[in-house]
Amino acid sequence: MAETTTFGNATQILEPFRGVKRVTIEEYFTSGHRTCQGCESALVMKLMVKASGPRTIVLGSTGCMYVANTTYYTTPWVVPWMHTQLGSSGSAALGTAAGLKALMRKGKMKSEPINVIAFCGDGGGADMGLGAISATLTHKEYNSLILLYDNESYANTDIQLSGMTPYGANTTFSPPGKVKRLIHTRWKKNMAGLMAAGHPECRYVATVCASYAVEMMNKVRRALTIGGPTFIHSLDPCPKGWDYDPMLSHELGELAIETGIFPLYEVEDGQVKYYGKTKAIVEGRARKPVREYLLKQGRFAHFVEEDLEYFQAKVDEMWEKWEIPAVVPFRRLDATKAALSAK
Ligand SMILES: Cc1ncc(C[n+]2csc(CCOP(=O)(O)OP(=O)(O)O)c2C)c(N)n1
Ligand code: SF4
Ligand SMILES: [Mg+2]
């Protein structure tokens, strides 16, 4: 007879790893894949399932983390894994969580909390599958984590620009030319802020970067422990798409945070908490200039001074003018008041 606990929203209680020495040694994403050397998205997959442990089902939408991880007759996944269509990570997460619950309720499988994680790329998640993710984040009766791994392009089909591609970057859809230096002039979407601000039933949203591996795993553990629908956005340096030496992946992840371009924070029950080096920035540490990050990547090699200044100004604005710095983009009321009184 099935236990009743999982008919509610019982979750596995995954305590945070207190330091790197406490991280479990078992791997659930191992050899057998053919991602590029220095691929941070592959590292995210490895850390994500290390954090969740063996009683986990992973679903993944089309993209590098599907194609490069499923070479015929080989797989790096030790836990059950299933591919889902490019725009459907949200639907796959919700359907799987609901299916598990129904099977347990009917006594057709042992009743126990099983982690359901659906990953998606930035193309599949922030562009094509945004609606399905949004819908899933409204269903508080099902436990599922959606992890968006953001390599800032449709990488698998040869680096087309997505809504998450940074301003000015060279992609196969935005090659710089003599007539027009910058083809892509739209600012990147603010996915974590959008998910946190717009989904009152979602109790946990976080941003992560695998350069800070233990913290990253602990955010996954927190999301799964809290339960209901949750969302994590990871920024993943991609040597092929960003055009840099693979040995720089870790450093570029750090620089994205140290320059303030990608803030690290979690929103739990409506409370914003910055962490890691982002917390230090909020507490007064100077941000590194964005050029230190941008000029290490071939996709920005065509930038001239004016482009670097524009990029810096946009990041400054995010920190100095947003209602919740680097999280919620509305202008701060005090800034508005000051502007009005100056007139
Ligand atoms: C509906 C649909 N349109 C287009 C494709 C072709 N396609 C396969 S992977 C991919 C890129 C996905 O980009 P992203 O989600 O960012 O993942 P990444 O490849 O960057 O890991 C595309 C366009 C597809 N599989 N399905
Ligand atoms: S193209 Fe980028 S995301 Fe895809 S496997 Fe290579 S490094 Fe990883
Ligand atoms: Mg991508």
PDB file of N, CA and C in Angstrom, residues 40 209-212 235 237 248-262 264 277-278 281 288 293:
ATOM      1  N   GLU A  40      31.034  24.165 -20.139  1.00  0.00           N
ATOM      2  CA  GLU A  40      30.520  24.366 -18.780  1.00  0.00           C
ATOM      3  C   GLU A  40      29.110  23.794 -18.624  1.00  0.00           C
ATOM      4  N   CYS A 209      26.356  29.657 -11.203  1.00  0.00           N
ATOM      5  CA  CYS A 209      27.429  29.505 -12.183  1.00  0.00           C
ATOM      6  C   CYS A 209      28.315  28.372 -11.686  1.00  0.00           C
ATOM      7  N   ALA A 210      28.656  27.454 -12.587  1.00  0.00           N
ATOM      8  CA  ALA A 210      29.421  26.259 -12.186  1.00  0.00           C
ATOM      9  C   ALA A 210      30.851  26.587 -11.771  1.00  0.00           C
ATOM     10  N   SER A 211      31.311  27.822 -12.017  1.00  0.00           N
ATOM     11  CA  SER A 211      32.629  28.208 -11.492  1.00  0.00           C
ATOM     12  C   SER A 211      32.609  28.182  -9.965  1.00  0.00           C
ATOM     13  N   TYR A 212      31.414  28.272  -9.399  1.00  0.00           N
ATOM     14  CA  TYR A 212      31.241  28.186  -7.942  1.00  0.00           C
ATOM     15  C   TYR A 212      30.430  26.913  -7.675  1.00  0.00           C
ATOM     16  N   LEU A 235      24.568  30.322 -15.858  1.00  0.00           N
ATOM     17  CA  LEU A 235      25.316  30.917 -16.975  1.00  0.00           C
ATOM     18  C   LEU A 235      26.517  30.013 -17.259  1.00  0.00           C
ATOM     19  N   PRO A 237      29.771  29.363 -19.664  1.00  0.00           N
ATOM     20  CA  PRO A 237      30.725  29.646 -20.730  1.00  0.00           C
ATOM     21  C   PRO A 237      30.836  28.470 -21.713  1.00  0.00           C
ATOM     22  N   LEU A 248      39.868  28.646 -20.360  1.00  0.00           N
ATOM     23  CA  LEU A 248      39.373  29.872 -19.715  1.00  0.00           C
ATOM     24  C   LEU A 248      37.942  29.753 -19.181  1.00  0.00           C
ATOM     25  N   SER A 249      37.319  28.602 -19.340  1.00  0.00           N
ATOM     26  CA  SER A 249      35.897  28.487 -18.969  1.00  0.00           C
ATOM     27  C   SER A 249      35.633  28.914 -17.525  1.00  0.00           C
ATOM     28  N   HIS A 250      36.430  28.365 -16.632  1.00  0.00           N
ATOM     29  CA  HIS A 250      36.212  28.655 -15.214  1.00  0.00           C
ATOM     30  C   HIS A 250      36.389  30.155 -14.938  1.00  0.00           C
ATOM     31  N   GLU A 251      37.465  30.706 -15.496  1.00  0.00           N
ATOM     32  CA  GLU A 251      37.773  32.128 -15.270  1.00  0.00           C
ATOM     33  C   GLU A 251      36.671  33.032 -15.842  1.00  0.00           C
ATOM     34  N   LEU A 252      36.158  32.668 -17.002  1.00  0.00           N
ATOM     35  CA  LEU A 252      35.101  33.503 -17.590  1.00  0.00           C
ATOM     36  C   LEU A 252      33.832  33.473 -16.748  1.00  0.00           C
ATOM     37  N   GLY A 253      33.549  32.315 -16.156  1.00  0.00           N
ATOM     38  CA  GLY A 253      32.402  32.237 -15.244  1.00  0.00           C
ATOM     39  C   GLY A 253      32.607  33.192 -14.074  1.00  0.00           C
ATOM     40  N   GLU A 254      33.799  33.193 -13.526  1.00  0.00           N
ATOM     41  CA  GLU A 254      34.083  34.099 -12.397  1.00  0.00           C
ATOM     42  C   GLU A 254      33.964  35.557 -12.830  1.00  0.00           C
ATOM     43  N   LEU A 255      34.509  35.850 -14.011  1.00  0.00           N
ATOM     44  CA  LEU A 255      34.482  37.250 -14.471  1.00  0.00           C
ATOM     45  C   LEU A 255      33.057  37.745 -14.741  1.00  0.00           C
ATOM     46  N   ALA A 256      32.198  36.844 -15.200  1.00  0.00           N
ATOM     47  CA  ALA A 256      30.797  37.251 -15.436  1.00  0.00           C
ATOM     48  C   ALA A 256      30.190  37.745 -14.127  1.00  0.00           C
ATOM     49  N   ILE A 257      30.593  37.133 -13.025  1.00  0.00           N
ATOM     50  CA  ILE A 257      30.037  37.548 -11.731  1.00  0.00           C
ATOM     51  C   ILE A 257      30.790  38.780 -11.204  1.00  0.00           C
ATOM     52  N   GLU A 258      32.104  38.762 -11.324  1.00  0.00           N
ATOM     53  CA  GLU A 258      32.905  39.864 -10.763  1.00  0.00           C
ATOM     54  C   GLU A 258      32.679  41.193 -11.486  1.00  0.00           C
ATOM     55  N   THR A 259      32.280  41.119 -12.759  1.00  0.00           N
ATOM     56  CA  THR A 259      31.981  42.358 -13.480  1.00  0.00           C
ATOM     57  C   THR A 259      30.550  42.825 -13.213  1.00  0.00           C
ATOM     58  N   GLY A 260      29.761  41.966 -12.557  1.00  0.00           N
ATOM     59  CA  GLY A 260      28.362  42.325 -12.270  1.00  0.00           C
ATOM     60  C   GLY A 260      27.424  42.038 -13.420  1.00  0.00           C
ATOM     61  N   ILE A 261      27.943  41.443 -14.504  1.00  0.00           N
ATOM     62  CA  ILE A 261      27.069  41.162 -15.656  1.00  0.00           C
ATOM     63  C   ILE A 261      26.041  40.102 -15.285  1.00  0.00           C
ATOM     64  N   PHE A 262      26.478  39.078 -14.559  1.00  0.00           N
ATOM     65  CA  PHE A 262      25.569  37.998 -14.164  1.00  0.00           C
ATOM     66  C   PHE A 262      25.544  37.918 -12.639  1.00  0.00           C
ATOM     67  N   LEU A 264      24.605  36.738  -8.871  1.00  0.00           N
ATOM     68  CA  LEU A 264      24.219  35.481  -8.209  1.00  0.00           C
ATOM     69  C   LEU A 264      23.246  35.810  -7.084  1.00  0.00           C
ATOM     70  N   LYS A 277      30.266  36.198  -4.631  1.00  0.00           N
ATOM     71  CA  LYS A 277      30.914  37.475  -4.953  1.00  0.00           C
ATOM     72  C   LYS A 277      29.898  38.574  -5.260  1.00  0.00           C
ATOM     73  N   THR A 278      28.700  38.203  -5.646  1.00  0.00           N
ATOM     74  CA  THR A 278      27.665  39.221  -5.863  1.00  0.00           C
ATOM     75  C   THR A 278      27.307  39.890  -4.540  1.00  0.00           C
ATOM     76  N   ILE A 281      29.765  42.430  -3.821  1.00  0.00           N
ATOM     77  CA  ILE A 281      29.542  43.651  -4.628  1.00  0.00           C
ATOM     78  C   ILE A 281      28.442  44.501  -3.992  1.00  0.00           C
ATOM     79  N   LYS A 288      34.518  44.569 -11.382  1.00  0.00           N
ATOM     80  CA  LYS A 288      35.582  44.675 -12.387  1.00  0.00           C
ATOM     81  C   LYS A 288      34.992  45.274 -13.662  1.00  0.00           C
ATOM     82  N   TYR A 293      36.060  40.942 -19.095  1.00  0.00           N
ATOM     83  CA  TYR A 293      35.302  39.742 -19.464  1.00  0.00           C
ATOM     84  C   TYR A 293      35.121  39.673 -20.980  1.00  0.00           C
TER      85      TYR A 293
END
